[in-house]
PDB file of C-alpha atoms and ligand atoms in Angstrom:
ATOM      1  CA  MET A   1       0.153   0.003   0.073  1.00 95.00           C
ATOM      2  CA  LYS A   2       1.189   3.553  -0.392  1.00 97.00           C
ATOM      3  CA  ILE A   3       0.335   5.594   2.831  1.00 98.00           C
ATOM      4  CA  ALA A   4       0.595   9.380   3.410  1.00 98.00           C
ATOM      5  CA  ILE A   5       1.247  10.839   6.783  1.00 98.00           C
ATOM      6  CA  LEU A   6      -0.118  14.454   7.130  1.00 98.00           C
ATOM      7  CA  SER A   7       2.397  15.871   9.657  1.00 98.00           C
ATOM      8  CA  ARG A   8       4.352  19.152  10.047  1.00 96.00           C
ATOM      9  CA  ASP A   9       7.526  17.553  11.257  1.00 95.00           C
ATOM     10  CA  ALA A  10       8.879  14.393   9.911  1.00 96.00           C
ATOM     11  CA  LYS A  11      11.237  14.254  12.850  1.00 97.00           C
ATOM     12  CA  LEU A  12       8.779  14.073  15.537  1.00 97.00           C
ATOM     13  CA  TYR A  13       8.708  10.756  17.405  1.00 98.00           C
ATOM     14  CA  SER A  14       5.160   9.978  16.393  1.00 98.00           C
ATOM     15  CA  THR A  15       5.670  10.390  12.935  1.00 98.00           C
ATOM     16  CA  ARG A  16       8.979   8.678  12.976  1.00 98.00           C
ATOM     17  CA  ARG A  17       7.299   5.643  14.296  1.00 98.00           C
ATOM     18  CA  LEU A  18       4.541   5.640  12.066  1.00 98.00           C
ATOM     19  CA  VAL A  19       6.902   5.593   8.990  1.00 98.00           C
ATOM     20  CA  GLN A  20       9.015   2.904  10.357  1.00 98.00           C
ATOM     21  CA  ALA A  21       5.929   0.837  11.515  1.00 98.00           C
ATOM     22  CA  ALA A  22       4.533   1.292   7.788  1.00 98.00           C
ATOM     23  CA  ARG A  23       7.870   0.187   6.046  1.00 98.00           C
ATOM     24  CA  ASP A  24       8.398  -2.597   8.353  1.00 98.00           C
ATOM     25  CA  ALA A  25       5.004  -3.898   7.095  1.00 98.00           C
ATOM     26  CA  GLY A  26       6.355  -3.508   3.463  1.00 97.00           C
ATOM     27  CA  HIS A  27       4.242  -0.116   2.449  1.00 98.00           C
ATOM     28  CA  ALA A  28       5.412   2.847   0.824  1.00 98.00           C
ATOM     29  CA  VAL A  29       5.090   5.866   2.853  1.00 98.00           C
ATOM     30  CA  GLN A  30       5.409   9.600   2.559  1.00 98.00           C
ATOM     31  CA  VAL A  31       5.178  12.405   5.053  1.00 98.00           C
ATOM     32  CA  LEU A  32       3.550  15.536   3.782  1.00 98.00           C
ATOM     33  CA  ASP A  33       3.341  18.695   5.454  1.00 98.00           C
ATOM     34  CA  PRO A  34      -0.254  19.773   5.348  1.00 97.00           C
ATOM     35  CA  LEU A  35       0.357  23.527   5.130  1.00 97.00           C
ATOM     36  CA  ARG A  36       2.373  22.949   1.794  1.00 97.00           C
ATOM     37  CA  CYS A  37      -0.465  20.936   0.071  1.00 97.00           C
ATOM     38  CA  TYR A  38      -2.472  23.111  -2.007  1.00 96.00           C
ATOM     39  CA  MET A  39      -5.257  22.311  -4.328  1.00 91.00           C
ATOM     40  CA  ASN A  40      -8.011  23.457  -6.977  1.00 87.00           C
ATOM     41  CA  ILE A  41     -11.066  22.780  -4.961  1.00 82.00           C
ATOM     42  CA  THR A  42     -13.188  23.240  -8.094  1.00 84.00           C
ATOM     43  CA  SER A  43     -11.705  20.973 -10.420  1.00 82.00           C
ATOM     44  CA  ALA A  44     -14.162  17.999 -11.637  1.00 84.00           C
ATOM     45  CA  LYS A  45     -11.484  15.503 -10.544  1.00 89.00           C
ATOM     46  CA  PRO A  46     -10.287  16.489  -6.943  1.00 91.00           C
ATOM     47  CA  ALA A  47      -6.653  16.603  -6.752  1.00 94.00           C
ATOM     48  CA  ILE A  48      -3.859  17.932  -4.208  1.00 96.00           C
ATOM     49  CA  HIS A  49      -0.454  19.308  -5.193  1.00 96.00           C
ATOM     50  CA  TYR A  50       2.663  19.177  -3.280  1.00 97.00           C
ATOM     51  CA  LYS A  51       5.632  21.180  -4.106  1.00 95.00           C
ATOM     52  CA  GLY A  52       4.950  21.200  -7.712  1.00 95.00           C
ATOM     53  CA  ARG A  53       3.614  17.731  -8.221  1.00 95.00           C
ATOM     54  CA  GLU A  54       0.307  16.204  -8.040  1.00 95.00           C
ATOM     55  CA  LEU A  55      -0.242  13.426  -5.572  1.00 96.00           C
ATOM     56  CA  THR A  56      -1.331  10.277  -6.778  1.00 94.00           C
ATOM     57  CA  GLY A  57      -1.898   6.600  -5.922  1.00 95.00           C
ATOM     58  CA  PHE A  58      -2.138   6.677  -2.206  1.00 97.00           C
ATOM     59  CA  ASP A  59      -4.334   4.188  -0.576  1.00 96.00           C
ATOM     60  CA  ALA A  60      -4.496   5.769   3.164  1.00 97.00           C
ATOM     61  CA  VAL A  61      -3.819   8.744   4.957  1.00 98.00           C
ATOM     62  CA  ILE A  62      -2.670   9.216   8.499  1.00 98.00           C
ATOM     63  CA  PRO A  63      -3.696  12.710   9.661  1.00 98.00           C
ATOM     64  CA  ARG A  64      -1.567  14.060  12.567  1.00 98.00           C
ATOM     65  CA  ILE A  65      -3.062  17.411  12.584  1.00 95.00           C
ATOM     66  CA  GLY A  66      -1.843  19.859  15.420  1.00 89.00           C
ATOM     67  CA  ALA A  67      -4.328  21.895  17.278  1.00 86.00           C
ATOM     68  CA  SER A  68      -2.853  25.294  15.862  1.00 88.00           C
ATOM     69  CA  ILE A  69      -3.409  23.985  12.179  1.00 93.00           C
ATOM     70  CA  THR A  70      -6.939  22.406  12.554  1.00 93.00           C
ATOM     71  CA  PHE A  71      -8.572  24.781   9.968  1.00 94.00           C
ATOM     72  CA  TYR A  72      -6.232  24.042   6.959  1.00 96.00           C
ATOM     73  CA  GLY A  73      -5.241  20.689   7.917  1.00 97.00           C
ATOM     74  CA  THR A  74      -8.676  19.234   8.169  1.00 97.00           C
ATOM     75  CA  ALA A  75      -9.489  20.927   4.646  1.00 96.00           C
ATOM     76  CA  VAL A  76      -6.606  19.078   3.269  1.00 97.00           C
ATOM     77  CA  LEU A  77      -7.700  15.943   4.842  1.00 97.00           C
ATOM     78  CA  ARG A  78     -11.120  16.570   3.418  1.00 96.00           C
ATOM     79  CA  GLN A  79      -9.654  16.815  -0.064  1.00 95.00           C
ATOM     80  CA  PHE A  80      -7.970  13.246   0.461  1.00 96.00           C
ATOM     81  CA  GLU A  81     -11.313  11.908   1.341  1.00 95.00           C
ATOM     82  CA  MET A  82     -12.885  13.495  -1.812  1.00 93.00           C
ATOM     83  CA  MET A  83     -10.120  11.644  -3.807  1.00 94.00           C
ATOM     84  CA  GLY A  84     -11.387   8.513  -2.303  1.00 93.00           C
ATOM     85  CA  VAL A  85      -8.178   7.938  -0.012  1.00 96.00           C
ATOM     86  CA  PHE A  86      -8.878   6.180   3.000  1.00 96.00           C
ATOM     87  CA  PRO A  87      -8.294   8.377   6.350  1.00 97.00           C
ATOM     88  CA  VAL A  88      -7.535   6.761   9.292  1.00 98.00           C
ATOM     89  CA  ASN A  89      -9.783   9.459  11.052  1.00 98.00           C
ATOM     90  CA  GLU A  90     -12.187  11.324   9.260  1.00 97.00           C
ATOM     91  CA  SER A  91     -11.805  15.257   8.947  1.00 97.00           C
ATOM     92  CA  VAL A  92     -15.372  15.550  10.517  1.00 96.00           C
ATOM     93  CA  ALA A  93     -14.544  13.498  13.386  1.00 97.00           C
ATOM     94  CA  ILE A  94     -11.288  15.703  14.078  1.00 97.00           C
ATOM     95  CA  SER A  95     -13.103  18.767  14.072  1.00 95.00           C
ATOM     96  CA  ARG A  96     -15.581  17.518  16.513  1.00 94.00           C
ATOM     97  CA  ALA A  97     -12.910  16.333  18.940  1.00 94.00           C
ATOM     98  CA  ARG A  98     -10.934  19.624  18.752  1.00 90.00           C
ATOM     99  CA  ASP A  99     -14.320  21.576  20.160  1.00 87.00           C
ATOM    100  CA  LYS A 100     -14.436  20.435  23.817  1.00 86.00           C
ATOM    101  CA  LEU A 101     -17.839  21.635  24.129  1.00 89.00           C
ATOM    102  CA  ARG A 102     -19.201  19.875  20.954  1.00 92.00           C
ATOM    103  CA  SER A 103     -17.480  16.674  22.072  1.00 94.00           C
ATOM    104  CA  LEU A 104     -19.082  16.888  25.579  1.00 95.00           C
ATOM    105  CA  GLN A 105     -22.577  17.618  24.177  1.00 96.00           C
ATOM    106  CA  LEU A 106     -22.137  14.520  21.950  1.00 97.00           C
ATOM    107  CA  LEU A 107     -20.789  12.403  24.716  1.00 98.00           C
ATOM    108  CA  SER A 108     -23.361  13.360  27.151  1.00 97.00           C
ATOM    109  CA  ARG A 109     -26.359  12.562  24.632  1.00 97.00           C
ATOM    110  CA  GLU A 110     -24.862   9.336  24.408  1.00 97.00           C
ATOM    111  CA  GLY A 111     -24.752   8.710  28.222  1.00 97.00           C
ATOM    112  CA  VAL A 112     -20.952   8.660  28.651  1.00 98.00           C
ATOM    113  CA  GLY A 113     -19.824   9.544  32.186  1.00 97.00           C
ATOM    114  CA  LEU A 114     -18.647  13.184  32.261  1.00 97.00           C
ATOM    115  CA  PRO A 115     -17.673  15.592  34.972  1.00 96.00           C
ATOM    116  CA  VAL A 116     -20.588  18.004  35.660  1.00 95.00           C
ATOM    117  CA  THR A 117     -19.868  20.957  33.089  1.00 95.00           C
ATOM    118  CA  GLY A 118     -21.412  24.202  32.286  1.00 94.00           C
ATOM    119  CA  PHE A 119     -20.796  27.023  29.857  1.00 91.00           C
ATOM    120  CA  ALA A 120     -22.024  30.654  29.548  1.00 88.00           C
ATOM    121  CA  HIS A 121     -21.277  33.646  27.492  1.00 88.00           C
ATOM    122  CA  SER A 122     -22.315  36.643  29.353  1.00 89.00           C
ATOM    123  CA  PRO A 123     -20.842  37.658  32.385  1.00 87.00           C
ATOM    124  CA  ASP A 124     -24.277  38.353  33.842  1.00 90.00           C
ATOM    125  CA  ASP A 125     -24.731  34.660  34.158  1.00 91.00           C
ATOM    126  CA  ILE A 126     -21.730  33.775  36.037  1.00 91.00           C
ATOM    127  CA  ASN A 127     -23.286  33.526  39.276  1.00 91.00           C
ATOM    128  CA  ASP A 128     -26.149  31.248  38.309  1.00 92.00           C
ATOM    129  CA  LEU A 129     -23.525  28.989  36.281  1.00 92.00           C
ATOM    130  CA  LEU A 130     -21.433  28.526  39.268  1.00 93.00           C
ATOM    131  CA  ARG A 131     -24.632  27.378  41.546  1.00 91.00           C
ATOM    132  CA  GLU A 132     -25.542  25.107  38.354  1.00 90.00           C
ATOM    133  CA  VAL A 133     -22.025  23.364  38.457  1.00 90.00           C
ATOM    134  CA  GLN A 134     -22.138  23.056  42.367  1.00 87.00           C
ATOM    135  CA  GLY A 135     -19.473  25.795  43.289  1.00 88.00           C
ATOM    136  CA  ALA A 136     -15.809  25.893  43.892  1.00 91.00           C
ATOM    137  CA  PRO A 137     -13.427  24.126  43.819  1.00 95.00           C
ATOM    138  CA  LEU A 138     -13.818  24.490  39.975  1.00 95.00           C
ATOM    139  CA  VAL A 139     -11.960  24.013  36.727  1.00 95.00           C
ATOM    140  CA  VAL A 140     -12.124  26.669  34.033  1.00 94.00           C
ATOM    141  CA  LYS A 141     -11.183  25.666  30.644  1.00 92.00           C
ATOM    142  CA  LEU A 142     -10.522  27.369  27.311  1.00 88.00           C
ATOM    143  CA  LEU A 143     -12.503  25.448  24.600  1.00 83.00           C
ATOM    144  CA  GLU A 144      -9.410  24.970  22.164  1.00 73.00           C
ATOM    145  CA  GLY A 145      -6.451  24.589  24.816  1.00 75.00           C
ATOM    146  CA  THR A 146      -4.011  21.731  24.540  1.00 77.00           C
ATOM    147  CA  GLN A 147      -1.317  20.228  26.576  1.00 83.00           C
ATOM    148  CA  GLY A 148      -3.014  21.535  29.953  1.00 83.00           C
ATOM    149  CA  MET A 149      -2.277  25.219  28.937  1.00 85.00           C
ATOM    150  CA  GLY A 150      -5.801  26.979  29.374  1.00 88.00           C
ATOM    151  CA  VAL A 151      -6.853  24.746  32.078  1.00 93.00           C
ATOM    152  CA  VAL A 152      -7.131  26.605  35.690  1.00 94.00           C
ATOM    153  CA  LEU A 153      -8.188  25.307  38.909  1.00 96.00           C
ATOM    154  CA  ALA A 154     -10.266  27.970  40.972  1.00 96.00           C
ATOM    155  CA  GLU A 155     -10.331  26.837  44.495  1.00 95.00           C
ATOM    156  CA  THR A 156     -12.522  29.382  45.738  1.00 95.00           C
ATOM    157  CA  ARG A 157     -15.790  30.966  44.327  1.00 93.00           C
ATOM    158  CA  LYS A 158     -14.156  34.346  44.133  1.00 94.00           C
ATOM    159  CA  ALA A 159     -11.242  33.052  42.245  1.00 95.00           C
ATOM    160  CA  ALA A 160     -13.540  31.332  40.010  1.00 94.00           C
ATOM    161  CA  GLU A 161     -15.538  34.391  39.469  1.00 93.00           C
ATOM    162  CA  SER A 162     -12.503  36.506  38.646  1.00 93.00           C
ATOM    163  CA  VAL A 163     -10.958  33.686  36.043  1.00 94.00           C
ATOM    164  CA  ILE A 164     -14.124  33.319  34.461  1.00 93.00           C
ATOM    165  CA  GLN A 165     -14.350  37.114  34.051  1.00 92.00           C
ATOM    166  CA  ALA A 166     -11.130  37.525  32.976  1.00 92.00           C
ATOM    167  CA  PHE A 167     -11.432  34.859  30.032  1.00 92.00           C
ATOM    168  CA  MET A 168     -14.921  36.369  29.009  1.00 91.00           C
ATOM    169  CA  GLY A 169     -13.082  39.848  28.904  1.00 91.00           C
ATOM    170  CA  LEU A 170     -10.493  38.430  26.511  1.00 91.00           C
ATOM    171  CA  ARG A 171     -13.453  37.060  24.541  1.00 90.00           C
ATOM    172  CA  GLN A 172     -12.209  33.462  25.097  1.00 89.00           C
ATOM    173  CA  ASN A 173     -14.832  30.773  24.968  1.00 89.00           C
ATOM    174  CA  ILE A 174     -14.572  28.553  28.100  1.00 90.00           C
ATOM    175  CA  LEU A 175     -16.416  25.965  30.068  1.00 92.00           C
ATOM    176  CA  VAL A 176     -16.556  25.423  33.520  1.00 95.00           C
ATOM    177  CA  GLN A 177     -16.278  22.112  35.261  1.00 95.00           C
ATOM    178  CA  GLU A 178     -16.467  20.321  38.496  1.00 95.00           C
ATOM    179  CA  PHE A 179     -12.926  19.596  40.192  1.00 96.00           C
ATOM    180  CA  VAL A 180     -12.652  15.947  40.273  1.00 96.00           C
ATOM    181  CA  GLN A 181     -10.579  16.083  43.508  1.00 95.00           C
ATOM    182  CA  GLU A 182     -10.446  12.257  43.999  1.00 95.00           C
ATOM    183  CA  ALA A 183      -8.634  11.729  41.062  1.00 95.00           C
ATOM    184  CA  GLY A 184      -5.692  13.004  42.965  1.00 94.00           C
ATOM    185  CA  GLY A 185      -3.899  14.694  39.909  1.00 94.00           C
ATOM    186  CA  SER A 186      -4.098  11.461  37.987  1.00 96.00           C
ATOM    187  CA  ASP A 187      -5.758  10.595  34.839  1.00 96.00           C
ATOM    188  CA  LEU A 188      -6.062   7.582  32.402  1.00 98.00           C
ATOM    189  CA  ARG A 189      -4.998   7.762  28.816  1.00 97.00           C
ATOM    190  CA  CYS A 190      -6.764   4.949  26.867  1.00 98.00           C
ATOM    191  CA  PHE A 191      -5.258   4.513  23.398  1.00 98.00           C
ATOM    192  CA  VAL A 192      -8.001   3.359  21.153  1.00 98.00           C
ATOM    193  CA  VAL A 193      -7.448   1.849  17.712  1.00 98.00           C
ATOM    194  CA  GLY A 194     -10.381   0.481  15.786  1.00 97.00           C
ATOM    195  CA  GLY A 195     -12.597   0.154  18.447  1.00 97.00           C
ATOM    196  CA  LYS A 196     -10.223  -1.453  21.071  1.00 98.00           C
ATOM    197  CA  VAL A 197      -8.171  -0.068  23.846  1.00 98.00           C
ATOM    198  CA  VAL A 198      -4.764  -1.367  22.534  1.00 98.00           C
ATOM    199  CA  ALA A 199      -2.583   0.459  25.328  1.00 98.00           C
ATOM    200  CA  ALA A 200      -3.283   2.518  28.461  1.00 98.00           C
ATOM    201  CA  MET A 201      -1.290   4.508  30.859  1.00 98.00           C
ATOM    202  CA  GLN A 202      -1.968   6.388  34.061  1.00 97.00           C
ATOM    203  CA  ARG A 203      -0.550   9.829  34.177  1.00 96.00           C
ATOM    204  CA  ARG A 204       0.184  11.579  37.450  1.00 96.00           C
ATOM    205  CA  ALA A 205       0.620  15.294  37.910  1.00 95.00           C
ATOM    206  CA  ARG A 206       4.016  16.499  39.518  1.00 94.00           C
ATOM    207  CA  GLU A 207       3.986  17.653  43.033  1.00 92.00           C
ATOM    208  CA  GLY A 208       1.855  20.789  43.644  1.00 90.00           C
ATOM    209  CA  GLU A 209       0.091  20.450  40.142  1.00 93.00           C
ATOM    210  CA  PHE A 210      -3.314  19.105  39.168  1.00 93.00           C
ATOM    211  CA  ARG A 211      -2.887  18.571  35.568  1.00 94.00           C
ATOM    212  CA  SER A 212      -1.182  15.332  34.527  1.00 93.00           C
ATOM    213  CA  ASN A 213      -0.123  16.341  31.091  1.00 90.00           C
ATOM    214  CA  LEU A 214       3.198  15.083  30.296  1.00 87.00           C
ATOM    215  CA  HIS A 215       3.999  18.389  28.662  1.00 86.00           C
ATOM    216  CA  ARG A 216       3.186  19.986  32.129  1.00 90.00           C
ATOM    217  CA  GLY A 217       6.004  17.776  33.975  1.00 89.00           C
ATOM    218  CA  GLY A 218       3.694  14.803  34.535  1.00 92.00           C
ATOM    219  CA  SER A 219       4.864  11.111  34.674  1.00 94.00           C
ATOM    220  CA  ALA A 220       3.231   8.024  33.074  1.00 95.00           C
ATOM    221  CA  GLU A 221       3.243   4.393  33.959  1.00 95.00           C
ATOM    222  CA  LYS A 222       1.588   1.342  32.507  1.00 94.00           C
ATOM    223  CA  THR A 223      -1.982   0.718  34.065  1.00 95.00           C
ATOM    224  CA  ARG A 224      -4.574  -1.852  33.910  1.00 95.00           C
ATOM    225  CA  LEU A 225      -8.085  -0.685  33.302  1.00 98.00           C
ATOM    226  CA  THR A 226     -11.395  -2.062  34.697  1.00 98.00           C
ATOM    227  CA  PRO A 227     -13.785  -3.170  32.182  1.00 98.00           C
ATOM    228  CA  GLN A 228     -16.177  -0.273  32.838  1.00 98.00           C
ATOM    229  CA  GLU A 229     -13.137   2.131  32.217  1.00 98.00           C
ATOM    230  CA  ARG A 230     -12.342   0.204  28.911  1.00 98.00           C
ATOM    231  CA  ALA A 231     -16.017   0.175  27.738  1.00 98.00           C
ATOM    232  CA  THR A 232     -16.092   4.072  28.577  1.00 98.00           C
ATOM    233  CA  ALA A 233     -13.011   4.670  26.283  1.00 98.00           C
ATOM    234  CA  VAL A 234     -14.341   2.777  23.442  1.00 98.00           C
ATOM    235  CA  LYS A 235     -17.844   4.092  23.694  1.00 98.00           C
ATOM    236  CA  ALA A 236     -16.369   7.903  23.617  1.00 98.00           C
ATOM    237  CA  ALA A 237     -14.199   7.109  20.474  1.00 98.00           C
ATOM    238  CA  ARG A 238     -17.262   5.600  18.801  1.00 98.00           C
ATOM    239  CA  VAL A 239     -19.385   8.611  19.853  1.00 98.00           C
ATOM    240  CA  ILE A 240     -16.863  11.026  18.327  1.00 98.00           C
ATOM    241  CA  GLY A 241     -16.167   8.885  15.355  1.00 97.00           C
ATOM    242  CA  LEU A 242     -12.446   8.568  15.498  1.00 98.00           C
ATOM    243  CA  ASN A 243     -10.935   5.240  14.868  1.00 98.00           C
ATOM    244  CA  VAL A 244      -7.558   6.263  16.497  1.00 98.00           C
ATOM    245  CA  CYS A 245      -7.428   8.479  19.623  1.00 98.00           C
ATOM    246  CA  GLY A 246      -6.582   8.950  23.121  1.00 98.00           C
ATOM    247  CA  VAL A 247      -9.519   9.033  25.415  1.00 98.00           C
ATOM    248  CA  ASP A 248      -8.652  10.537  28.764  1.00 97.00           C
ATOM    249  CA  ILE A 249     -10.491   9.605  31.803  1.00 98.00           C
ATOM    250  CA  LEU A 250     -10.545  10.603  35.458  1.00 98.00           C
ATOM    251  CA  ARG A 251     -11.412   8.166  38.207  1.00 97.00           C
ATOM    252  CA  SER A 252     -14.151   9.996  40.049  1.00 97.00           C
ATOM    253  CA  ARG A 253     -16.446   8.778  43.039  1.00 95.00           C
ATOM    254  CA  HIS A 254     -19.034   8.238  40.549  1.00 92.00           C
ATOM    255  CA  GLY A 255     -17.045   6.077  38.331  1.00 96.00           C
ATOM    256  CA  PRO A 256     -14.996   6.772  34.996  1.00 98.00           C
ATOM    257  CA  VAL A 257     -15.676  10.199  33.563  1.00 98.00           C
ATOM    258  CA  VAL A 258     -14.184  11.352  30.150  1.00 98.00           C
ATOM    259  CA  ILE A 259     -12.491  14.738  30.181  1.00 96.00           C
ATOM    260  CA  GLU A 260     -11.117  14.732  26.476  1.00 94.00           C
ATOM    261  CA  VAL A 261     -10.955  12.781  23.407  1.00 96.00           C
ATOM    262  CA  ASN A 262      -7.923  13.506  21.555  1.00 95.00           C
ATOM    263  CA  ALA A 263      -7.737  12.987  17.595  1.00 97.00           C
ATOM    264  CA  SER A 264      -3.832  13.044  17.398  1.00 96.00           C
ATOM    265  CA  PRO A 265      -2.584  11.350  20.519  1.00 96.00           C
ATOM    266  CA  GLY A 266       1.347  11.323  20.848  1.00 95.00           C
ATOM    267  CA  LEU A 267       2.818   7.770  20.525  1.00 97.00           C
ATOM    268  CA  GLU A 268       5.972   8.476  22.664  1.00 96.00           C
ATOM    269  CA  GLY A 269       4.543   8.409  26.199  1.00 95.00           C
ATOM    270  CA  ILE A 270       2.150   5.562  25.766  1.00 97.00           C
ATOM    271  CA  GLU A 271       4.664   3.343  23.822  1.00 98.00           C
ATOM    272  CA  THR A 272       7.027   3.904  26.459  1.00 97.00           C
ATOM    273  CA  ALA A 273       4.757   3.561  29.416  1.00 97.00           C
ATOM    274  CA  SER A 274       3.108   0.412  27.912  1.00 97.00           C
ATOM    275  CA  GLY A 275       5.575  -1.173  25.722  1.00 97.00           C
ATOM    276  CA  VAL A 276       2.913  -1.653  23.137  1.00 98.00           C
ATOM    277  CA  ASP A 277       3.781  -1.172  19.580  1.00 98.00           C
ATOM    278  CA  VAL A 278       0.962   1.396  19.013  1.00 98.00           C
ATOM    279  CA  ALA A 279       2.285   2.429  15.636  1.00 98.00           C
ATOM    280  CA  GLY A 280       2.137  -1.036  14.339  1.00 98.00           C
ATOM    281  CA  ARG A 281      -1.224  -1.400  15.434  1.00 98.00           C
ATOM    282  CA  ILE A 282      -2.298   1.528  13.604  1.00 98.00           C
ATOM    283  CA  ILE A 283      -0.693   0.128  10.306  1.00 98.00           C
ATOM    284  CA  ALA A 284      -2.454  -3.028  10.998  1.00 98.00           C
ATOM    285  CA  PHE A 285      -5.850  -1.057  11.249  1.00 98.00           C
ATOM    286  CA  ILE A 286      -5.231   0.721   7.962  1.00 97.00           C
ATOM    287  CA  GLU A 287      -4.255  -2.838   6.296  1.00 97.00           C
ATOM    288  CA  GLN A 288      -7.578  -4.211   7.435  1.00 96.00           C
ATOM    289  CA  HIS A 289      -9.874  -1.357   6.823  1.00 94.00           C
ATOM    290  CA  ALA A 290      -8.391   0.677   3.738  1.00 90.00           C
ATOM    291  CA  ARG A 291     -10.560   0.496   0.817  1.00 81.00           C
ATOM    292  CA  PRO A 292     -10.980   3.186  -1.877  1.00 73.00           C
ATOM    293  CA  HIS A 293     -13.816   5.414  -1.273  1.00 71.00           C
ATOM    294  CA  ARG A 294     -14.492   3.782   1.964  1.00 66.00           C
ATOM    295  CA  THR A 295     -14.815   7.010   4.071  1.00 64.00           C
ATOM    296  CA  ARG A 296     -18.227   7.515   5.695  1.00 62.00           C
ATOM    297  CA  THR A 297     -18.556  11.198   5.064  1.00 61.00           C
ATOM    298  CA  ARG A 298     -16.245  11.939   2.188  1.00 55.00           C
ATOM    299  CA  GLY A 299     -15.808  15.122   3.724  1.00 55.00           C
ATOM    300  CA  LYS A 300     -19.525  16.008   4.016  1.00 58.00           C
ATOM    301  CA  GLY A 301     -21.217  17.178   7.161  1.00 52.00           C
TER     302      GLY A 301
HETATM  303  P1  LIG B 401      -5.860  19.789  27.556  1.00 73.74           P
HETATM  304  O1  LIG B 401      -6.665  19.636  26.503  1.00 73.74           O
HETATM  305  O2  LIG B 401      -5.213  21.010  27.776  1.00 73.74           O
HETATM  306  O3  LIG B 401      -5.053  18.654  27.716  1.00 73.74           O
HETATM  307  P2  LIG B 401      -7.547  18.629  29.789  1.00 73.74           P
HETATM  308  O4  LIG B 401      -9.140  18.997  29.758  1.00 73.74           O
HETATM  309  O5  LIG B 401      -7.272  17.283  29.275  1.00 73.74           O
HETATM  310  O6  LIG B 401      -7.020  20.002  28.805  1.00 73.74           O
HETATM  311  O7  LIG B 401      -6.986  19.011  31.178  1.00 73.74           O
HETATM  312  C1  LIG B 401      -5.683  18.755  31.388  1.00 73.74           C
HETATM  313  C2  LIG B 401      -5.358  17.960  32.695  1.00 73.74           C
HETATM  314  O8  LIG B 401      -6.034  18.637  33.727  1.00 73.74           O
HETATM  315  C3  LIG B 401      -6.142  16.700  32.647  1.00 73.74           C
HETATM  316  O9  LIG B 401      -5.221  15.925  32.239  1.00 73.74           O
HETATM  317  C4  LIG B 401      -6.142  16.294  34.206  1.00 73.74           C
HETATM  318  O10 LIG B 401      -5.181  15.682  34.776  1.00 73.74           O
HETATM  319  C5  LIG B 401      -6.799  17.660  34.590  1.00 73.74           C
HETATM  320  N1  LIG B 401      -8.054  18.039  34.654  1.00 73.74           N
HETATM  321  C6  LIG B 401      -8.880  18.360  33.453  1.00 73.74           C
HETATM  322  N2  LIG B 401     -10.071  18.574  33.972  1.00 73.74           N
HETATM  323  C7  LIG B 401     -10.126  18.373  35.384  1.00 73.74           C
HETATM  324  C8  LIG B 401     -11.216  18.191  36.304  1.00 73.74           C
HETATM  325  N3  LIG B 401     -12.410  18.457  35.838  1.00 73.74           N
HETATM  326  N4  LIG B 401     -10.941  17.672  37.544  1.00 73.74           N
HETATM  327  C9  LIG B 401      -9.824  17.320  37.999  1.00 73.74           C
HETATM  328  N5  LIG B 401      -8.460  17.382  37.032  1.00 73.74           N
HETATM  329  C10 LIG B 401      -8.778  17.756  35.779  1.00 73.74           C
HETATM  330 MG1  LIG B 402      -5.625  16.493  27.927  1.00 73.74          MG
END
């Protein structure tokens, strides 16, 4: 097969591992910078050009689209979908996952466990909103933050009010969430490939920090999930529509709650902590599922 990896940087661990796993399985693979892909979107025969050449003959595309280029990256992926190239994750599902509010609304509709979460637009409604999510301590999150940036713990009602006011003053979209204190600064990263959890790790925040992101100095170790945690991760992936994703779960008093579904989860942390060849599992998924014009949405919707 001929596989494209949409990634801004061929030297990144995740990109290198996917290239290696594809080659080991005997496939041709090319890393393409999505920001260097360009196209005539009105052409009767959809095509993509890259550094002066037309891209042809690809069977599958692995999108590794960073949060900062979601808009252009998903447009490029949509073009691949229109060309009938099998996407490991569809553009529509990636867009869904990037918006935390939209994701939580979809998950809630399907009965997936979530921390109590609210949102409001007007500063006039802050007090009511705080009552609605049962008061401080609270977590305030930017809707499109990543790597723990834009996630703030407000320990008192006064702190919550000021943080929310400040974000609103900056015209940032936020959500306000129950602080799951009993998780003790730990969360579970469940790596889902093709409807199965193939690897999992427990991430622990460093001393004095509640965010367990590895980018925030958290540490990771292999863990065993309960059947309920496993089922929750699989269901969350299905609801968002991602074949490959990292589902982040907190162990709360009322069972597993999903905080985030990540459409381009990093491979380094999870492969190191779990010892699983996650890149190989992604390539195996492509081998089983890639057929021309097999995308569900073909970029629509
Ligand atoms: P990001 O997209 O920036 O990673 P997350 O929503 O995943 O944002 O939050 C970052 C980290 O903060 C999580 O991994 C978790 O450790 C912690 N965290 C997030 N939400 C809560 C919450 N409601 N209660 C307790 N800890 C939380
Ligand atoms: Mg996260």
